Coordinates of C-alpha atoms in Angstrom, one line a residue:
K8 CA 36.7 43.5 -76.1
T9 CA 35.7 39.9 -76.4
F10 CA 35.9 37.2 -73.7
D11 CA 35.6 33.4 -74.1
G12 CA 32.3 32.1 -72.8
Y13 CA 30.7 35.6 -72.7
T14 CA 28.9 37.9 -75.1
L15 CA 28.4 41.7 -75.0
V16 CA 24.9 42.7 -74.0
S17 CA 25.2 46.5 -74.0
S18 CA 27.7 49.4 -74.4
P19 CA 27.7 52.5 -72.2
S20 CA 26.6 55.9 -73.6
N21 CA 29.9 57.3 -72.7
A22 CA 31.9 54.8 -74.7
S23 CA 33.0 57.6 -77.2
G24 CA 33.2 61.4 -77.1
L25 CA 35.4 64.2 -75.8
Y26 CA 36.2 64.2 -72.1
T27 CA 38.3 66.6 -70.1
A28 CA 38.3 64.6 -66.8
S29 CA 41.5 62.8 -65.8
A30 CA 39.6 59.5 -65.2
V31 CA 36.5 58.3 -67.0
T32 CA 34.6 55.0 -66.0
V33 CA 33.1 53.1 -68.9
T34 CA 30.9 50.0 -68.0
Y35 CA 30.2 47.2 -70.5
L36 CA 27.6 44.5 -69.7
Y37 CA 28.4 40.8 -70.7
K38 CA 26.5 37.6 -70.0
S39 CA 27.8 34.1 -69.8
T40 CA 27.2 31.8 -72.6
V41 CA 27.7 28.8 -70.4
T42 CA 24.4 27.0 -69.6
N43 CA 25.7 24.9 -66.6
P44 CA 28.5 26.9 -65.0
L45 CA 31.0 25.2 -62.6
V46 CA 30.3 26.3 -59.0
N47 CA 32.9 25.7 -56.2
K48 CA 31.0 24.5 -53.0
S49 CA 34.1 23.7 -50.9
Y50 CA 34.0 24.1 -47.1
L51 CA 35.8 23.4 -43.8
S52 CA 34.4 20.6 -41.7
G53 CA 34.9 18.7 -38.4
N54 CA 33.7 18.8 -34.8
N55 CA 36.6 21.1 -33.8
V56 CA 35.6 23.8 -36.3
T57 CA 33.0 26.4 -34.9
D58 CA 30.4 28.1 -37.0
G59 CA 32.6 31.2 -37.0
C60 CA 35.4 29.2 -38.7
V61 CA 37.5 29.0 -35.5
V62 CA 39.6 26.0 -34.4
L63 CA 41.8 25.4 -31.5
K64 CA 45.5 24.9 -31.9
G65 CA 46.4 21.3 -32.6
R66 CA 42.8 20.2 -33.2
G67 CA 42.2 18.3 -36.4
F68 CA 39.8 19.4 -39.2
V69 CA 39.1 18.7 -42.9
V70 CA 39.3 20.9 -46.0
Q71 CA 36.4 19.5 -48.0
G72 CA 36.4 20.1 -51.7
A73 CA 33.0 20.1 -53.4
A74 CA 31.5 21.3 -56.7
E75 CA 28.4 21.3 -58.8
G76 CA 27.7 22.2 -62.4
G77 CA 30.4 22.2 -65.1
T78 CA 31.4 18.8 -66.6
A79 CA 32.3 16.0 -64.1
P80 CA 34.5 14.5 -63.0
Y81 CA 36.3 17.1 -60.9
Q82 CA 39.8 17.5 -59.6
Y83 CA 40.9 19.5 -56.5
R84 CA 44.0 21.6 -55.7
I85 CA 44.4 22.9 -52.2
S86 CA 46.8 25.5 -50.8
V87 CA 47.0 27.7 -47.7
T88 CA 48.2 31.2 -46.9
H89 CA 49.8 31.2 -43.4
P90 CA 49.5 34.1 -41.0
D91 CA 52.9 35.4 -42.1
G92 CA 51.8 35.7 -45.7
A93 CA 53.6 32.6 -47.0
T94 CA 51.5 30.4 -49.3
E95 CA 52.0 26.6 -49.2
M96 CA 50.7 24.0 -51.7
L97 CA 49.0 21.2 -49.8
Q98 CA 47.6 19.1 -52.6
S99 CA 48.0 19.3 -56.4
Y100 CA 45.1 18.5 -58.7
T101 CA 43.7 15.1 -57.8
T102 CA 40.3 13.5 -57.5
A103 CA 40.7 13.3 -53.7
S104 CA 38.2 15.8 -52.4
A105 CA 39.1 15.8 -48.6
Y106 CA 42.3 17.0 -47.1
Q107 CA 42.7 16.4 -43.3
T108 CA 45.1 18.6 -41.3
A109 CA 45.8 20.3 -38.0
L110 CA 47.6 23.6 -37.2
S111 CA 50.1 24.3 -34.5
V112 CA 50.5 28.0 -34.9
T113 CA 47.8 30.5 -33.9
G114 CA 46.7 33.2 -36.3
R115 CA 44.6 33.9 -39.4
Y116 CA 44.8 31.3 -42.3
T117 CA 43.2 31.2 -45.7
F118 CA 42.7 27.9 -47.5
H119 CA 42.4 28.1 -51.4
V120 CA 40.5 25.3 -53.1
D121 CA 40.6 25.2 -56.9
V122 CA 38.1 22.9 -58.6
K123 CA 38.7 21.9 -62.2
D124 CA 36.1 20.1 -64.3
S125 CA 36.9 17.7 -67.2
S126 CA 36.6 20.6 -69.7
G127 CA 39.4 22.4 -67.9
T128 CA 37.2 25.1 -66.4
V129 CA 38.5 26.2 -63.0
S130 CA 36.6 27.7 -60.0
T131 CA 38.4 29.0 -57.0
K132 CA 37.1 29.5 -53.4
D133 CA 38.9 30.9 -50.4
L134 CA 38.1 29.5 -46.9
P135 CA 39.3 31.7 -44.0
L136 CA 40.1 30.1 -40.6
T137 CA 41.3 31.5 -37.3
V138 CA 43.4 29.3 -35.0
K139 CA 43.3 30.1 -31.3
S140 CA 45.5 28.8 -28.5
G141 CA 42.4 27.1 -26.7
E142 CA 43.7 27.7 -23.2
L143 CA 41.1 27.1 -20.5
T144 CA 40.8 30.1 -18.2
I145 CA 38.4 30.6 -15.3
S146 CA 37.4 33.1 -12.6
I147 CA 35.4 32.9 -9.4
N148 CA 33.3 35.5 -7.6
A149 CA 31.0 35.5 -4.5
R150 CA 28.1 37.5 -3.2
P151 CA 27.2 39.3 -0.9
D152 CA 30.3 41.5 -0.5
N153 CA 30.4 41.6 3.3
P154 CA 28.6 38.5 4.6
V155 CA 27.9 37.8 8.2
V156 CA 27.2 34.5 10.0
G157 CA 23.8 33.2 8.9
D158 CA 24.0 34.8 5.4
K159 CA 23.6 32.8 2.3
I160 CA 26.8 33.0 0.2
T161 CA 26.5 32.4 -3.5
V162 CA 29.6 31.4 -5.5
Y163 CA 29.7 32.0 -9.3
G164 CA 32.1 30.4 -11.8
Y165 CA 33.1 31.9 -15.2
V166 CA 34.9 30.1 -18.0
E167 CA 36.7 31.0 -21.3
G168 CA 38.5 28.9 -23.8
G169 CA 38.9 25.1 -23.6
V170 CA 36.4 22.8 -25.2
R171 CA 32.7 22.9 -24.3
P172 CA 30.8 21.6 -22.4
Y173 CA 32.3 22.5 -19.0
Q174 CA 31.8 20.9 -15.6
F175 CA 32.1 22.7 -12.2
H176 CA 33.4 21.4 -8.9
F177 CA 32.9 23.5 -5.7
S178 CA 34.6 23.0 -2.4
Y179 CA 35.6 25.1 0.6
K180 CA 37.6 25.3 3.8
K181 CA 35.7 26.6 6.7
P182 CA 37.4 28.9 9.2
G183 CA 39.9 26.7 11.2
D184 CA 39.8 23.8 8.8
S185 CA 42.9 22.4 7.2
A186 CA 41.2 20.4 4.4
Y187 CA 38.7 21.3 1.8
T188 CA 35.1 19.9 2.0
T189 CA 33.4 19.1 -1.3
V190 CA 30.1 20.9 -1.5
K191 CA 29.1 20.0 -5.1
D192 CA 30.9 17.5 -7.3
Y193 CA 31.4 18.0 -11.0
T194 CA 28.1 19.2 -12.5
S195 CA 27.0 21.5 -15.3
T196 CA 25.8 24.1 -12.8
A197 CA 28.2 27.1 -12.6
E198 CA 27.0 28.4 -9.2
L199 CA 26.6 27.2 -5.6
S200 CA 24.9 28.6 -2.5
F201 CA 25.7 27.8 1.1
T202 CA 25.0 29.3 4.6
A203 CA 27.9 30.8 6.5
E204 CA 27.9 29.0 9.8
K205 CA 30.8 30.7 11.6
A206 CA 32.8 33.9 11.5
G207 CA 36.2 33.9 9.9
T208 CA 37.8 33.3 6.4
Y209 CA 36.3 30.8 4.0
V210 CA 38.5 29.6 1.2
L211 CA 36.3 28.9 -1.8
R212 CA 37.8 26.6 -4.5
L213 CA 36.4 26.2 -8.0
A214 CA 37.7 23.5 -10.4
V215 CA 36.5 23.5 -14.0
K216 CA 36.9 20.6 -16.4
D217 CA 36.3 20.9 -20.1
A218 CA 35.3 18.3 -22.6
A219 CA 39.0 17.6 -23.4
A220 CA 39.5 16.7 -19.7
A221 CA 41.6 19.9 -19.1
V222 CA 41.2 21.0 -15.5
V223 CA 41.8 24.5 -14.1
T224 CA 41.4 25.5 -10.4
K225 CA 40.9 28.9 -8.8
T226 CA 40.4 29.9 -5.2
L227 CA 38.8 32.9 -3.5
S228 CA 38.9 33.9 0.1
V229 CA 35.7 35.3 1.7
T230 CA 35.7 36.9 5.2
V231 CA 32.5 36.3 7.1
G232 CA 31.6 38.7 9.9
A233 CA 30.2 37.7 13.3
G234 CA 26.8 39.2 12.7
A235 CA 23.8 37.8 14.6
V236 CA 22.5 34.6 13.0
L237 CA 18.9 34.8 11.8
T238 CA 16.7 32.7 14.2
N239 CA 13.1 31.6 13.8
N240 CA 11.4 32.2 17.1
T241 CA 7.9 31.2 16.1
T242 CA 5.6 29.5 18.7
L243 CA 2.2 27.8 18.7
N244 CA -0.4 28.4 21.4
T245 CA -1.0 24.6 21.5
Q246 CA 0.2 21.4 19.8
S247 CA -2.7 19.2 20.9
L248 CA -6.3 20.1 20.3
T249 CA -9.8 18.8 19.7
L250 CA -11.3 18.8 16.3
G251 CA -13.1 22.1 15.7
D252 CA -10.5 24.2 17.6
S253 CA -7.8 26.3 16.0
V254 CA -4.1 26.8 16.4
T255 CA -2.6 30.3 16.6
V256 CA 0.9 30.7 15.1
K257 CA 2.9 33.5 16.6
L258 CA 5.6 34.4 14.1
A259 CA 8.9 36.0 15.3
A260 CA 12.5 36.3 14.4
S261 CA 15.8 37.7 15.6
G262 CA 19.3 38.2 14.2
G263 CA 20.0 38.4 10.6
H264 CA 19.0 41.6 8.8
S265 CA 15.6 43.2 9.7
P266 CA 12.9 43.8 8.6
Y267 CA 11.5 40.3 8.5
T268 CA 8.7 38.6 6.5
Y269 CA 6.9 35.4 7.4
A270 CA 5.3 32.4 5.6
V271 CA 3.2 29.6 7.0
Y272 CA 2.3 26.2 5.5
Y273 CA 0.5 23.1 6.8
K274 CA -0.3 19.5 5.7
K275 CA -1.6 16.3 7.1
S276 CA 1.5 14.3 8.2
S277 CA 0.4 11.5 5.8
S278 CA 0.5 13.9 2.9
A279 CA 3.5 14.7 0.7
S280 CA 2.7 18.4 -0.1
Y281 CA 2.0 21.5 2.0
T282 CA -0.9 24.0 1.6
T283 CA 0.0 27.6 1.8
V284 CA -1.7 29.5 4.7
Q285 CA 0.3 32.7 4.3
S286 CA 3.0 33.7 1.7
F287 CA 5.9 35.9 2.8
N288 CA 4.6 39.1 4.3
S289 CA 4.9 41.2 7.5
N290 CA 1.9 39.7 9.2
N291 CA 3.1 37.8 12.3
S292 CA 0.0 36.1 13.6
V293 CA -1.8 33.3 11.7
T294 CA -4.7 31.0 12.7
V295 CA -4.9 27.4 11.4
K296 CA -8.1 25.4 11.8
P297 CA -7.5 21.7 11.0
G298 CA -10.3 19.9 9.2
A299 CA -9.8 16.3 10.4
A300 CA -8.8 14.4 13.5
T301 CA -5.3 13.4 12.6
T302 CA -1.7 14.6 12.9
Y303 CA -0.7 17.8 11.1
D304 CA 2.7 19.3 10.2
I305 CA 2.9 23.1 10.4
R306 CA 5.9 24.7 8.7
T307 CA 6.9 28.3 9.4
K308 CA 9.5 30.4 7.6
V309 CA 11.1 33.7 8.5
K310 CA 13.0 35.7 5.9
D311 CA 15.3 38.7 6.5
S312 CA 16.0 41.6 4.2
A313 CA 19.2 39.8 2.9
G314 CA 17.0 36.9 1.7
T315 CA 18.2 34.5 4.3
I316 CA 15.4 32.0 5.3
K317 CA 15.0 30.0 8.5
T318 CA 12.5 27.2 8.8
K319 CA 10.8 25.9 11.9
D320 CA 8.5 22.9 11.9
F321 CA 5.8 21.8 14.4
T322 CA 3.7 18.7 14.8
V323 CA 0.1 19.2 15.9
T324 CA -2.2 16.4 17.0
V325 CA -5.9 16.8 16.5
K326 CA -8.2 14.5 18.4
N327 CA -11.9 13.8 18.1
N328 CA -14.2 14.1 21.1
A329 CA -13.2 11.7 23.9
L330 CA -13.3 8.0 23.0
T331 CA -16.2 6.3 24.8
A332 CA -17.0 2.6 24.8
F333 CA -20.5 1.0 25.3
N334 CA -20.1 -2.8 25.5
T335 CA -22.5 -5.6 26.2
V336 CA -21.3 -8.8 27.9
K337 CA -23.3 -12.1 27.8
S338 CA -22.4 -15.5 29.2
D339 CA -23.8 -18.8 28.1
G340 CA -22.2 -21.7 30.0
L341 CA -18.5 -21.1 29.7
K342 CA -19.0 -19.1 26.5
V343 CA -18.7 -15.3 26.8
T344 CA -19.9 -13.0 24.1
V345 CA -18.8 -9.3 24.1
I346 CA -20.6 -6.9 21.7
Y347 CA -18.5 -3.7 21.4
S348 CA -19.8 -0.2 20.6
A349 CA -17.8 3.0 20.6
S350 CA -18.1 6.7 19.8
G351 CA -15.8 9.7 19.7
G352 CA -12.1 9.3 19.1
T353 CA -10.9 8.7 15.6
K354 CA -12.4 5.9 13.5
P355 CA -11.8 3.1 12.7
Y356 CA -11.8 1.3 16.0
Q357 CA -10.2 -2.0 17.1
Y358 CA -11.3 -4.3 19.9
A359 CA -9.5 -6.6 22.4
L360 CA -10.6 -8.8 25.3
Y361 CA -8.6 -10.0 28.3
Y362 CA -9.6 -12.1 31.3
K363 CA -8.3 -13.3 34.7
T364 CA -9.7 -15.2 37.7
T365 CA -10.6 -13.0 40.6
D366 CA -7.8 -14.5 42.7
T367 CA -5.0 -13.5 40.3
N368 CA -3.5 -10.2 39.2
T369 CA -2.4 -11.0 35.7
Y370 CA -4.8 -10.7 32.7
K371 CA -4.5 -13.1 29.8
A372 CA -5.4 -12.2 26.2
A373 CA -8.7 -13.8 25.1
R374 CA -8.4 -11.9 21.8
S375 CA -5.8 -9.4 20.6
Y376 CA -6.9 -6.3 18.7
T377 CA -9.3 -6.9 15.8
S378 CA -11.7 -4.9 13.8
D379 CA -14.5 -7.5 14.6
S380 CA -16.9 -5.8 17.0
T381 CA -18.2 -9.1 18.4
I382 CA -15.8 -11.3 20.3
V383 CA -16.9 -14.8 21.4
F384 CA -14.6 -16.6 23.9
V385 CA -14.9 -19.8 25.9
L386 CA -13.5 -19.5 29.5
P387 CA -11.4 -22.4 30.6
A388 CA -13.5 -23.5 33.7
N389 CA -16.4 -22.8 36.0
G390 CA -15.9 -19.8 38.2
T391 CA -15.9 -16.0 38.6
Y392 CA -13.8 -14.0 36.2
N393 CA -12.7 -10.4 35.6
L394 CA -13.1 -9.3 32.0
R395 CA -11.3 -6.3 30.6
T396 CA -12.6 -5.0 27.3
K397 CA -10.4 -2.6 25.3
V398 CA -11.4 -0.2 22.5
K399 CA -8.6 1.5 20.6
D400 CA -9.1 4.2 17.9
S401 CA -6.8 5.0 15.0
T402 CA -4.7 7.5 17.0
G403 CA -3.9 4.8 19.5
T404 CA -6.2 6.1 22.3
V405 CA -7.5 3.1 24.4
V406 CA -10.5 2.9 26.7
N407 CA -10.7 0.0 29.1
T408 CA -14.0 -1.2 30.7
D409 CA -14.0 -4.0 33.3
Y410 CA -16.7 -6.6 34.0
T411 CA -17.2 -9.5 36.4
V412 CA -18.9 -12.7 35.2
T413 CA -19.6 -16.0 36.8
V414 CA -19.8 -19.0 34.5
S415 CA -20.8 -22.6 34.8
D416 CA -20.4 -25.2 32.2
T417 CA -23.2 -27.5 31.1
A418 CA -23.0 -30.9 32.9
A419 CA -25.1 -33.8 31.6
K420 CA -26.4 -36.2 34.2
P421 CA -28.7 -38.8 32.5
T422 CA -29.3 -42.2 34.0
I423 CA -30.6 -45.5 32.6
S424 CA -32.8 -47.9 34.6
A425 CA -30.8 -51.0 33.7
T426 CA -27.7 -52.0 31.7
S427 CA -28.8 -55.6 31.2
I428 CA -32.3 -56.9 30.4
T429 CA -34.0 -59.8 28.7
L430 CA -35.5 -59.1 25.2
G431 CA -39.1 -58.0 25.7
Q432 CA -38.2 -55.7 28.6
D433 CA -37.8 -51.9 28.4
V434 CA -35.2 -49.5 29.8
T435 CA -36.1 -46.1 31.1
I436 CA -33.7 -43.2 30.4
K437 CA -33.9 -40.3 32.8
C438 CA -32.4 -37.1 31.2
A439 CA -30.9 -34.4 33.4
A440 CA -28.3 -31.5 33.2
S441 CA -26.9 -28.7 35.2
G442 CA -24.7 -25.7 34.7
G443 CA -24.6 -23.8 31.4
T444 CA -27.7 -21.8 30.6
A445 CA -31.2 -23.3 31.3
P446 CA -33.6 -24.5 30.0
Y447 CA -32.2 -27.7 28.6
R448 CA -33.4 -30.1 25.8
Y449 CA -32.5 -33.7 25.4
A450 CA -32.1 -36.1 22.5
V451 CA -31.7 -39.9 22.7
Y452 CA -30.2 -42.2 20.1
A453 CA -29.7 -46.0 20.0
K454 CA -28.0 -48.5 17.8
K455 CA -26.9 -52.1 17.8
S456 CA -23.2 -52.1 18.8
S457 CA -22.4 -53.8 15.5
S458 CA -24.0 -50.9 13.6
S459 CA -22.3 -47.7 12.5
S460 CA -25.3 -45.4 12.6
Y461 CA -27.7 -44.4 15.4
T462 CA -31.5 -44.4 15.2
T463 CA -33.3 -41.4 16.9
V464 CA -35.4 -42.5 19.9
Q465 CA -36.2 -38.9 20.8
D466 CA -35.2 -35.7 19.0
Y467 CA -34.3 -32.6 21.1
S468 CA -37.2 -32.1 23.5
A469 CA -37.9 -30.8 27.0
N470 CA -39.1 -34.4 27.9
T471 CA -36.8 -35.9 30.5
T472 CA -38.1 -39.5 30.5
V473 CA -37.6 -41.7 27.5
L474 CA -38.6 -45.4 27.1
F475 CA -36.5 -47.6 24.9
T476 CA -37.6 -51.1 23.8
P477 CA -34.9 -53.2 22.2
Q478 CA -36.0 -55.3 19.2
A479 CA -33.2 -57.9 19.3
A480 CA -31.1 -59.9 21.8
T481 CA -27.8 -58.2 21.4
T482 CA -25.7 -55.3 22.7
Y483 CA -26.9 -51.7 22.2
D484 CA -25.2 -48.3 22.4
I485 CA -27.4 -45.6 23.8
R486 CA -26.4 -42.0 23.5
V487 CA -28.0 -39.1 25.4
K488 CA -27.3 -35.5 24.3
S489 CA -28.1 -32.6 26.7
K490 CA -28.2 -29.1 25.1
D491 CA -28.5 -25.8 27.0
K492 CA -30.0 -22.5 25.8
A493 CA -26.6 -21.3 24.5
G494 CA -26.4 -24.4 22.3
T495 CA -23.7 -26.1 24.3
V496 CA -24.1 -29.9 23.9
K497 CA -22.9 -32.6 26.2
A498 CA -23.1 -36.3 25.2
T499 CA -23.3 -39.3 27.5
N500 CA -23.0 -42.9 26.3
F501 CA -24.4 -46.1 27.8
T502 CA -24.1 -49.8 26.9
L503 CA -27.1 -52.0 27.2
T504 CA -27.0 -55.8 27.0
V505 CA -30.2 -57.5 25.9
K506 CA -30.3 -61.3 26.6
K507 CA -32.1 -63.9 24.7
P508 CA -35.3 -65.0 26.4
S509 CA -36.3 -68.6 27.3
G510 CA -39.5 -68.3 25.2
M511 CA -41.7 -66.0 23.2
V512 CA -41.5 -62.3 24.1
N513 CA -43.5 -59.2 23.2
T514 CA -41.1 -56.6 21.8
S515 CA -43.7 -53.9 21.1
A516 CA -42.8 -50.2 21.6
I517 CA -44.4 -46.8 21.5
S518 CA -43.1 -43.5 20.2
S519 CA -43.2 -41.6 23.6
T520 CA -44.5 -42.0 27.1
K521 CA -45.1 -38.2 27.4
I522 CA -46.9 -36.1 24.9
S523 CA -48.6 -32.8 24.6
Y524 CA -52.4 -32.6 24.1
G525 CA -53.2 -32.8 20.4
D526 CA -50.1 -34.9 19.6
G527 CA -50.4 -38.5 18.5
I528 CA -48.6 -41.7 19.6
T529 CA -47.2 -44.3 17.2
I530 CA -47.5 -47.9 18.4
T531 CA -45.1 -50.4 16.8
A532 CA -46.1 -54.0 17.7
G533 CA -43.5 -56.7 17.7
A534 CA -42.6 -60.2 18.9
A535 CA -39.7 -62.6 18.9
Y536 CA -38.7 -66.2 19.8
G537 CA -42.2 -67.6 19.2
T538 CA -43.5 -69.4 16.1
S539 CA -44.2 -67.0 13.3
P540 CA -46.2 -65.6 11.9
Y541 CA -47.4 -63.2 14.6
K542 CA -50.6 -61.2 15.0
Y543 CA -51.3 -58.3 17.2
Y544 CA -54.1 -56.9 19.3
I545 CA -54.0 -53.2 20.3
A546 CA -56.2 -51.3 22.8
Y547 CA -56.0 -48.3 25.1
K548 CA -57.9 -46.6 27.9
K549 CA -57.7 -43.8 30.4
S550 CA -55.9 -45.1 33.5
S551 CA -59.0 -44.2 35.5
S552 CA -61.2 -46.4 33.4
S553 CA -61.6 -50.2 33.7
T554 CA -62.6 -50.7 30.0
Y555 CA -60.2 -50.7 27.1
T556 CA -61.1 -49.3 23.7
N557 CA -60.2 -51.7 20.9
V558 CA -57.8 -50.1 18.2
Q559 CA -56.9 -53.3 16.3
S560 CA -58.1 -56.9 16.7
Y561 CA -55.5 -59.6 16.0
K562 CA -53.9 -58.7 12.7
A563 CA -50.5 -59.0 11.1
N564 CA -50.3 -55.1 10.9
R565 CA -47.6 -53.9 13.3
T566 CA -48.0 -50.1 13.2
V567 CA -50.9 -48.1 14.6
S568 CA -51.3 -44.4 15.6
I569 CA -53.7 -43.1 18.2
Q570 CA -54.5 -39.6 19.4
P571 CA -55.6 -39.3 23.1
G572 CA -58.6 -37.0 23.6
A573 CA -57.9 -35.6 27.0
R574 CA -55.1 -34.3 29.2
T575 CA -54.7 -37.4 31.5
T576 CA -52.9 -40.7 31.8
Y577 CA -53.5 -43.5 29.4
N578 CA -52.7 -47.2 29.4
I579 CA -51.9 -48.9 26.1
L580 CA -52.2 -52.7 25.8
I581 CA -50.4 -54.7 23.1
K582 CA -50.9 -58.5 22.8
A583 CA -48.7 -60.6 20.5
K584 CA -49.9 -64.1 19.4
D585 CA -47.8 -66.6 17.5
S586 CA -49.1 -69.4 15.2
T587 CA -49.3 -71.9 18.1
G588 CA -51.7 -69.5 20.0
T589 CA -49.1 -68.4 22.6
V590 CA -49.9 -64.9 23.7
K591 CA -47.6 -62.3 25.3
S592 CA -49.0 -59.0 26.6
K593 CA -47.3 -55.7 27.2
T594 CA -48.7 -52.5 28.7
F595 CA -47.4 -48.9 28.4
T596 CA -48.4 -45.8 30.4
V597 CA -48.6 -42.5 28.6
T598 CA -49.0 -39.0 30.1
V599 CA -50.8 -36.4 28.1
S600 CA -50.2 -32.8 29.3

């Protein structure tokens, strides 16, 4: 035999001969002479078609014609054989390769796709498809079979049909309730667990919704017996202890289903995660030794043979050794300095200071709690005060220590020998102070009232007598500052009026009227209201001597320094002479100690 497009390759050995059998099979081998054969690659497509070529009733899909090889272009003819055996032509030959349809009758279908190329060669492919009704069906089950109060009941949902994915909604009616309570809204989880809280009948309801929004509901009644509820009866030997001590956890349970196992966990209250002390086992006594002075949470769990677990939590406070305060209180004038020191308790510490007068009952805050361990506060007035120091650790423990202090403010009491003089005269300033904290030191400054800046007459010194010699007939401001040991300064101001003289005056001055042995004295000669130029004679002697020692004969030089050679009293003589020969003398007394 010959076939178009094929050539004979080999003939069988039994192609001729005498045979007595009623049927003889003879096989001839041919090969195609077509170098690029037409291949039908058609298929069913669409989201509603499963890998097993199953589609739900009424859901759309596509019969997709496809080919390769042969001679393009291609044409497609599509027909279908229905479940009852009838064949229906859906599409005659056309270049349209996709045919979209939906089926309303369930059963087994076969789609036939004929592909014809431009040479007239035809390739046929059958595409089987099963159409199912797609009805969503569910069932519900619960375990254990005979639950009692306190048991954990697990509800399971099962689904068939519909369109995946599914979502599950669980609710129940407790015994005596008329309405359902939602336990878990629609999620992809097909099970739910809850604890039976009372005896009676629970009505469990499961609603399942598929991807096509179809919803099916099923209920199940579960009767819960009045068995004893599992109770965690664990106790601690203490919930407040000192760092280094231990807590004993006595684990116990009742009710539920014996035997029981126990687990213990602990953590610092400030931590998010627990550390396991004991995993579930039958040991019912556990010791926990905290490692820091802080608050701890201890969690205990008891589990019965049915798997029900009851948790009981405890809070344990761990303290350091007793908080002790060692404070130092100093007073300087009205200023009080408290230096705090503490040990024990739980660091860090904070410090506060309160005060009151001895004749009142209410303390006032000098300083609220601060981490600064040195507090300096100025009391409002002279008198005796009760001070209350407070030290607080990080657990809130407070230690109070009371003190009594008597304070006196520094009071400056300087005087001046005159407030009105004639140029050429001196004023003596007597420095004095009281209160505060002795010893005192004094500084004296002077300026013309028309000036903005003071000149130092005496810097801070223990010297209490200061001589000031004005150099002009005008008004002067004199400022005296008294400073105590604590550094408190009080200033006193005087106004000195210096009148114009009737004739020439000697305005000479010396740096100090009291010096220490080894120090020098600066002499500043001066004159006014004579006929310039002026010349100056300077001499000095011990007060016990009758003879002066010449330091400078009459010269225009105004400044001379001398250094007394003994601890005694000296007289310094300064003579000023103008151009007419008029002479004015001035004597100073200096004490050398």
